[in-house]
Coordinates of C-alpha atoms in Angstrom, one line a residue:
M296 CA 83.8 206.2 168.9
D297 CA 85.4 209.5 169.9
H298 CA 88.9 208.5 168.7
I299 CA 88.2 207.9 165.0
T300 CA 90.7 210.0 163.0
H301 CA 92.1 210.2 159.5
G302 CA 89.1 212.2 158.4
I303 CA 86.6 209.4 159.0
S304 CA 83.5 210.9 160.7
N305 CA 81.2 208.9 163.0
T306 CA 78.4 209.3 160.4
A307 CA 80.5 208.0 157.6
L308 CA 81.6 205.0 159.6
H309 CA 78.0 204.2 160.6
L310 CA 77.0 204.4 156.9
A311 CA 79.8 202.1 155.9
L312 CA 78.8 199.6 158.6
H313 CA 75.1 199.8 157.5
F314 CA 76.1 199.2 153.9
M315 CA 78.1 196.1 154.9
E316 CA 75.0 194.6 156.7
S317 CA 73.0 194.2 153.5
N318 CA 75.5 192.0 151.6
P319 CA 78.8 191.5 153.5
E320 CA 80.4 189.2 151.0
E321 CA 80.0 191.8 148.2
N322 CA 80.1 195.1 150.2
I323 CA 83.0 194.6 152.6
P324 CA 85.6 195.0 149.8
K325 CA 83.7 198.1 148.6
V326 CA 83.8 199.6 152.1
V327 CA 87.5 198.9 152.3
D328 CA 88.1 200.8 149.1
A329 CA 86.1 203.7 150.4
L330 CA 88.0 203.8 153.7
L331 CA 91.4 203.7 152.0
I332 CA 90.7 207.1 150.6
F333 CA 90.9 208.6 154.1
I334 CA 93.7 206.4 155.6
N335 CA 97.4 207.1 155.0
D336 CA 99.0 205.1 157.7
K337 CA 100.8 202.1 156.1
G338 CA 100.0 199.7 158.9
S339 CA 96.3 200.5 158.8
R340 CA 96.1 200.3 155.1
R341 CA 97.8 196.9 155.2
K342 CA 95.2 195.6 157.6
L343 CA 92.3 196.8 155.4
L344 CA 93.8 195.4 152.2
A345 CA 94.2 192.0 154.0
A346 CA 90.5 192.1 154.9
K347 CA 89.6 192.8 151.3
K348 CA 91.8 189.9 150.1
V349 CA 90.2 187.5 152.6
M350 CA 86.7 188.3 151.4
K351 CA 87.6 187.5 147.8
E352 CA 88.9 184.0 148.7
K353 CA 85.9 181.7 148.9
D354 CA 87.7 179.0 150.9
N355 CA 89.5 181.3 153.3
P356 CA 88.5 180.3 156.9
Y357 CA 88.6 183.9 158.0
R358 CA 86.1 184.9 155.3
N359 CA 83.9 182.1 156.6
L360 CA 84.4 183.4 160.2
I361 CA 83.3 186.9 159.1
I362 CA 80.2 185.4 157.5
R363 CA 79.6 183.6 160.8
G364 CA 79.7 187.0 162.5
F365 CA 76.9 188.3 160.3
D366 CA 74.8 185.2 160.9
E367 CA 75.4 184.6 164.6
L368 CA 75.9 188.0 166.2
Q369 CA 73.8 191.0 166.9
P370 CA 74.3 194.0 164.5
K371 CA 75.4 196.1 167.4
V372 CA 78.2 193.6 168.2
R373 CA 79.5 193.8 164.6
K374 CA 79.4 197.6 164.7
R375 CA 81.3 197.9 168.0
F376 CA 83.9 195.4 166.8
V377 CA 84.7 197.5 163.7
S378 CA 84.6 200.9 165.4
N379 CA 86.2 199.9 168.8
F380 CA 88.5 197.0 168.0
V381 CA 89.4 197.4 164.4
V382 CA 89.6 201.2 164.3
N383 CA 90.3 202.4 167.8
A384 CA 92.2 199.5 169.3
S385 CA 94.0 198.3 166.2
M386 CA 94.5 201.4 164.1
T387 CA 94.3 204.9 165.7
G388 CA 95.3 203.8 169.2
P389 CA 98.5 202.1 168.3
E390 CA 99.6 205.2 166.3
R391 CA 99.4 207.3 169.4
T392 CA 101.0 204.6 171.5
E393 CA 104.0 204.3 169.2
A394 CA 104.6 208.0 169.5
L395 CA 104.4 208.0 173.3
R396 CA 106.7 205.0 173.5
K397 CA 109.4 207.2 171.9
Q398 CA 108.5 210.2 174.0
Y399 CA 108.6 208.4 177.4
D400 CA 111.2 205.8 176.5
C401 CA 109.1 202.9 177.9
N402 CA 106.8 200.1 176.8
I403 CA 103.2 201.1 176.3
P404 CA 100.8 198.1 175.8
W405 CA 98.1 197.4 173.3
A406 CA 96.0 195.8 176.0
I407 CA 95.6 195.9 179.7
L408 CA 94.6 192.8 181.7
M409 CA 93.2 193.5 185.2
D410 CA 91.5 191.5 187.9
P411 CA 88.3 193.1 189.3
T412 CA 88.4 190.6 192.1
S413 CA 90.5 187.8 193.4
A414 CA 87.4 186.0 194.8
C415 CA 86.2 183.0 192.9
N416 CA 83.4 180.4 193.3
L417 CA 85.6 177.6 192.1
R418 CA 88.9 176.1 193.3
C419 CA 90.7 174.9 190.1
T420 CA 93.7 172.7 190.4
G421 CA 96.8 174.6 189.5
C422 CA 95.1 178.0 189.0
W423 CA 97.7 180.7 188.2
A424 CA 95.9 183.1 190.6
G425 CA 95.7 180.6 193.4
E426 CA 98.4 182.3 195.5
Y427 CA 96.5 185.6 195.6
E428 CA 94.4 186.7 198.6
K429 CA 90.7 185.9 198.0
T430 CA 89.5 189.2 199.5
D431 CA 91.2 191.7 197.1
S432 CA 89.3 193.8 194.6
L433 CA 89.7 196.8 192.4
E434 CA 86.9 199.3 193.1
Y435 CA 84.9 200.7 190.2
E436 CA 86.5 204.1 190.5
L437 CA 90.0 202.7 190.3
M438 CA 89.2 200.6 187.2
D439 CA 87.6 203.6 185.6
R440 CA 90.8 205.6 186.3
I441 CA 93.0 202.9 184.8
I442 CA 90.9 202.9 181.6
M443 CA 90.9 206.7 181.4
E444 CA 94.7 206.8 181.8
G445 CA 95.0 204.0 179.3
K446 CA 93.0 205.8 176.7
E447 CA 95.3 208.8 177.1
L448 CA 98.1 206.5 176.1
G449 CA 96.2 205.1 173.1
I450 CA 95.0 201.8 174.8
Y451 CA 91.4 200.8 173.8
F452 CA 91.4 197.1 174.7
Y453 CA 90.7 195.9 178.3
I454 CA 90.7 192.3 179.5
Y455 CA 89.5 191.0 182.8
S456 CA 90.6 187.9 184.7
G457 CA 90.6 187.0 188.3
G458 CA 89.4 185.4 190.5
E459 CA 86.1 185.2 188.7
P460 CA 85.4 188.6 187.0
T461 CA 81.7 188.0 186.5
M462 CA 81.3 188.2 190.3
R463 CA 81.6 192.0 189.5
K464 CA 79.3 191.9 186.5
T465 CA 77.4 195.0 187.4
D466 CA 80.5 197.2 187.6
L467 CA 81.9 195.6 184.4
L468 CA 78.7 196.3 182.5
K469 CA 78.8 199.9 183.7
L470 CA 82.4 200.4 182.6
A471 CA 81.7 199.0 179.1
A472 CA 78.8 201.4 178.8
V473 CA 80.7 204.5 180.1
H474 CA 83.7 203.7 177.9
D475 CA 81.8 202.8 174.8
D476 CA 84.8 203.6 172.5
C477 CA 86.7 200.6 174.0
M478 CA 86.6 196.8 173.6
F479 CA 86.3 194.6 176.6
L480 CA 86.9 190.9 177.2
A481 CA 86.5 188.8 180.3
F482 CA 87.9 185.3 181.0
T483 CA 85.2 183.5 182.9
N484 CA 84.6 180.0 184.4
G485 CA 81.2 180.4 182.9
T486 CA 79.2 179.3 185.9
L487 CA 77.6 182.7 186.5
V488 CA 76.7 183.5 182.9
D489 CA 72.9 183.7 182.8
K490 CA 70.3 184.9 180.3
E491 CA 70.1 188.4 181.7
F492 CA 73.9 188.9 181.6
S493 CA 74.2 187.5 178.1
Q494 CA 71.4 189.8 176.8
A495 CA 73.1 192.8 178.5
L496 CA 76.4 192.0 176.7
A497 CA 74.5 191.7 173.4
V498 CA 73.0 195.2 173.9
L499 CA 76.4 196.7 174.7
G500 CA 78.1 195.2 171.8
N501 CA 81.7 196.0 173.0
F502 CA 82.0 193.3 175.7
A503 CA 82.9 189.6 174.9
L504 CA 83.4 186.6 177.1
V505 CA 86.0 183.9 177.0
F506 CA 84.8 180.6 178.6
S507 CA 87.5 178.5 180.3
I508 CA 87.2 174.8 179.3
E509 CA 89.7 172.0 179.6
G510 CA 88.3 169.5 177.1
Y511 CA 85.1 167.5 177.4
E512 CA 83.4 166.8 180.8
K513 CA 86.0 164.5 182.2
Q514 CA 89.0 166.8 181.5
T515 CA 87.2 170.0 182.5
D516 CA 85.8 168.7 185.8
F517 CA 89.2 167.2 186.6
R518 CA 90.6 170.6 187.3
R519 CA 87.5 172.7 187.8
G520 CA 85.2 170.5 189.9
S521 CA 82.3 168.3 189.2
G522 CA 79.4 169.9 187.3
T523 CA 81.5 172.7 185.9
Y524 CA 81.5 171.4 182.3
G525 CA 77.7 171.4 182.2
K526 CA 77.5 175.0 183.5
V527 CA 80.0 176.2 180.9
L528 CA 77.9 174.8 178.1
Q529 CA 74.8 176.4 179.6
G530 CA 76.6 179.7 179.7
M531 CA 77.6 179.4 176.1
R532 CA 74.0 178.5 175.2
H533 CA 72.8 181.7 176.8
M534 CA 75.4 183.8 174.9
R535 CA 74.5 182.0 171.6
E536 CA 70.8 182.6 172.0
A537 CA 71.4 186.3 172.8
K538 CA 73.7 186.6 169.8
A539 CA 76.5 188.0 172.1
P540 CA 80.2 187.6 171.3
F541 CA 82.2 184.8 173.0
G542 CA 85.0 182.3 172.6
F543 CA 86.9 179.8 174.7
S544 CA 90.1 179.6 176.6
T545 CA 91.9 176.4 177.4
C546 CA 94.9 175.4 179.4
Y547 CA 96.7 172.5 177.9
H548 CA 98.7 170.3 180.3
S549 CA 100.2 166.9 180.5
K550 CA 96.8 165.1 181.0
N551 CA 94.6 166.8 178.4
V552 CA 96.6 167.5 175.3
D553 CA 94.9 164.7 173.4
S554 CA 91.5 166.2 174.1
I555 CA 92.4 169.9 173.6
G556 CA 94.4 169.2 170.5
S557 CA 91.7 167.3 168.7
E558 CA 89.7 168.4 165.6
D559 CA 86.5 166.9 167.0
F560 CA 86.7 169.0 170.1
L561 CA 87.4 172.2 168.2
D562 CA 84.5 171.5 165.9
F563 CA 82.3 171.0 169.0
L564 CA 83.3 174.4 170.3
I565 CA 82.6 176.1 167.0
G566 CA 79.2 174.4 167.0
Q567 CA 78.6 175.9 170.5
G568 CA 79.1 179.3 168.9
C569 CA 82.7 180.1 169.8
M570 CA 84.2 182.8 167.5
F571 CA 87.7 182.6 168.9
G572 CA 89.9 180.4 171.0
W573 CA 92.9 181.1 173.2
Y574 CA 95.4 178.4 174.2
F575 CA 97.6 178.5 177.3
T576 CA 100.0 176.0 178.8
Y577 CA 100.2 175.1 182.4
M578 CA 102.6 177.1 184.5
P579 CA 103.8 175.8 187.9
L580 CA 103.1 179.0 190.0
G581 CA 103.1 178.7 193.8
R582 CA 105.0 176.5 196.1
N583 CA 102.2 173.9 196.0
A584 CA 102.0 173.7 192.2
D585 CA 102.1 170.3 190.6
P586 CA 105.0 170.3 188.1
T587 CA 103.8 167.0 186.7
L588 CA 101.0 168.9 184.9
M589 CA 103.5 170.8 182.8
T590 CA 103.4 169.6 179.2
N591 CA 106.5 167.8 177.9
A592 CA 108.3 169.1 174.8
D593 CA 106.6 166.7 172.4
Q594 CA 103.1 167.8 173.6
R595 CA 104.0 171.5 173.3
E596 CA 105.3 170.9 169.8
H597 CA 102.2 169.1 168.8
M598 CA 100.1 172.1 169.9
A599 CA 102.3 174.4 167.8
H600 CA 101.7 172.4 164.7
W601 CA 98.0 171.6 165.4
V602 CA 96.9 175.2 166.0
R603 CA 98.5 176.3 162.8
E604 CA 96.8 173.4 160.9
M605 CA 93.4 174.3 162.4
R606 CA 93.8 178.0 161.6
A607 CA 94.3 177.2 158.0
K608 CA 90.9 175.5 157.7
K609 CA 88.5 176.3 160.5
P610 CA 86.1 179.4 160.7
I611 CA 87.4 180.5 164.1
F612 CA 90.3 182.8 165.2
L613 CA 92.9 180.8 167.3
L614 CA 95.8 182.0 169.4
D615 CA 98.5 180.1 171.3
F616 CA 99.9 182.4 173.9
W617 CA 103.4 180.8 173.7
N618 CA 103.8 179.1 170.4
D619 CA 102.5 182.1 168.4
A620 CA 105.3 184.4 169.7
P621 CA 107.1 184.4 166.3
Y622 CA 104.1 186.4 164.9
V623 CA 104.5 189.2 167.5
G624 CA 108.3 189.4 167.9
G625 CA 108.6 187.3 171.1
C626 CA 107.3 187.9 174.6
I627 CA 104.5 190.5 174.7
A628 CA 104.6 191.1 178.5
G629 CA 106.1 193.9 180.5
G630 CA 103.9 196.4 178.7
R631 CA 105.3 195.6 175.3
R632 CA 101.8 194.5 174.2
Y633 CA 100.1 193.9 177.5
L634 CA 100.5 194.0 181.3
H635 CA 98.6 192.6 184.3
I636 CA 97.1 194.5 187.2
N637 CA 96.1 192.1 190.0
A638 CA 93.1 192.6 192.3
A639 CA 95.5 194.0 195.0
G640 CA 96.6 196.7 192.5
D641 CA 100.1 195.3 191.8
V642 CA 101.2 196.1 188.3
E643 CA 102.9 192.9 187.0
P644 CA 104.6 192.3 183.7
C645 CA 102.4 189.3 183.0
A646 CA 99.6 187.2 184.5
F647 CA 102.1 184.5 185.0
I648 CA 104.9 186.7 186.5
H649 CA 103.9 187.6 190.1
Y650 CA 106.6 190.3 190.8
A651 CA 106.2 194.0 190.8
N652 CA 107.7 197.4 191.8
K653 CA 104.6 199.4 191.6
N654 CA 101.0 199.4 192.8
I655 CA 98.3 201.2 190.8
R656 CA 96.7 202.6 194.0
N657 CA 99.7 204.9 194.6
S658 CA 101.1 205.1 191.0
S659 CA 99.9 206.3 187.6
L660 CA 99.8 203.8 184.8
L661 CA 102.7 205.6 183.1
D662 CA 104.8 205.5 186.3
A663 CA 104.2 201.8 186.5
L664 CA 105.3 201.4 182.9
Q665 CA 108.5 203.2 183.8
S666 CA 109.3 201.0 186.8
P667 CA 112.6 199.1 187.1
L668 CA 111.1 195.7 186.3
F669 CA 109.3 197.0 183.2
K670 CA 112.5 198.7 182.0
E671 CA 114.3 195.4 182.4
Y672 CA 111.7 193.8 180.2
R673 CA 112.0 196.5 177.6
N674 CA 115.8 196.3 177.5
R675 CA 116.0 192.5 177.2
Q676 CA 113.1 191.7 174.8
P677 CA 113.2 189.4 173.0
F678 CA 114.6 187.0 175.5
N679 CA 115.8 184.6 172.9
K680 CA 116.9 184.9 169.3
N681 CA 114.6 181.9 168.6
L682 CA 111.1 183.3 169.0
F683 CA 109.7 179.9 169.7
Q684 CA 111.5 180.3 173.1
P685 CA 109.8 183.6 174.1
C686 CA 109.1 183.4 177.8
P687 CA 111.5 184.6 180.5
L688 CA 110.1 182.0 182.8
L689 CA 109.1 178.9 180.9
D690 CA 111.9 179.1 178.2
N691 CA 114.6 181.4 179.6
P692 CA 114.2 181.1 183.4
E693 CA 117.6 182.7 184.1
A694 CA 116.3 185.9 182.5
L695 CA 113.4 186.3 184.9
A696 CA 115.6 185.6 187.9
Q697 CA 118.1 188.2 186.8
M698 CA 115.4 190.9 186.1
V699 CA 113.6 190.4 189.4
K700 CA 116.9 190.7 191.3
I701 CA 118.3 193.7 189.4
S702 CA 115.0 195.6 189.5
G703 CA 114.3 194.9 193.2
A704 CA 110.8 193.7 192.4
I705 CA 109.0 191.8 195.2
S706 CA 106.7 188.8 195.1
T707 CA 103.0 189.7 194.8
Q708 CA 101.8 186.3 196.1
P709 CA 100.9 187.1 199.7
L710 CA 100.1 183.5 200.5
D711 CA 103.7 182.3 199.9
H712 CA 105.9 185.1 198.5
E713 CA 107.5 182.6 196.2
D714 CA 111.3 183.1 195.8
V715 CA 112.2 183.7 192.1
D716 CA 115.0 181.2 192.2
E717 CA 112.7 178.5 193.4
L718 CA 110.1 179.4 190.8
C719 CA 112.6 179.4 187.9
A720 CA 114.2 176.1 189.1
K721 CA 110.8 174.4 188.3
C722 CA 111.1 175.5 184.7
T723 CA 114.8 174.8 184.0
G724 CA 114.4 171.2 182.9
A725 CA 111.4 172.0 180.7
A726 CA 113.4 174.9 179.1
E727 CA 116.3 172.6 178.3
D728 CA 114.0 169.9 176.8
W729 CA 112.2 172.4 174.7
E730 CA 115.2 174.0 173.1
S731 CA 115.8 171.3 170.4
H732 CA 112.1 171.3 169.5
A733 CA 112.0 175.1 169.3
N734 CA 115.0 175.0 166.9
M735 CA 113.2 172.5 164.6
L736 CA 110.1 174.7 164.7
R737 CA 112.1 177.7 163.7
E738 CA 113.6 175.9 160.8
Q739 CA 110.2 174.7 159.6
Y740 CA 108.2 177.9 160.0
S741 CA 110.9 180.5 159.2

């Protein structure tokens, strides 16, 4: 907690957190009032006042989610969430980031996604990382440097994907302990999450897991292999018993929308202990990708409505990576809010955009953010006036093709070096079909 500013000392924050523990429903609004005395930043004050308002609304699902956090998580987890995520990652860090964006005239993200390894113990159908070499990895020292450089830029939120990141669990636990002022999150297939690992995460408090699940057993094992569903539930059970933080991630595609977009399934995941959920849609990456798994426009529109409906009544925090773009001003990639560093070290705009100019092994993080491809992103965002069409690949494929060619970026998929025109051609029809639906959504939710 070395980056707490605005006159809030570590001791004062610890006292405030301890005060909340005794009676969160009554004391959280009081703590907010006390913190507001020290905080002048308008954005930070707005977030705190929103939290106070939520706690006074008995039927507000986010109030009930906060209460779940006090019932179902270790006290250390709650303290780290407030100090590392709420204060460092969401208040003081972004202030520094905004100043540096102006100074360096480039995007600087809120979060960094990186792949500790490209190796994986599963072979999931249509995996977005399926075209990476399976022998690549980021050594501990390199990940430590990325985090150190990130913190200098005001970045305090680090996310892991892969491959299967828990294959590097020893290094990841060490990084979370060394950088105890940051918040960490790992997307996992869940098959390697045992009691020991879950208990270690609970002790750290600043490291959460996101379990990938595609629906019930039939839908999950369809893409991830027989027996995977049972192992995911077992991993969730270990995390729940340890009172460690976790949520779910799900990829909705043409064959599982009915399962993923059902209230019963969401209630089931809440019952397993999930505190948050992250929805993605299938992307046809790689020359052997199956375009028939792409959702049609009706299915994607259903998910846009459904996630908003569930957010209004369920005690869980839900995100839809594409359909929630209006809340964040469009595409967040290219360092605008996040970037991706693959296991080979290539600094990509997004986990779904496998092109780059820079590699972190011979470049600083700041140099990569100033690369030609990232500058193209900064100059063109948002990619569409209708923010329900945010993506430069899925919704505006001509934009991605132009940016890759102008910037001279190269494919980071060593198994096929997919040509950008071939990739974008797979999304052209879906983009055209989606436009009328996106226009209706903009009218409804504007």
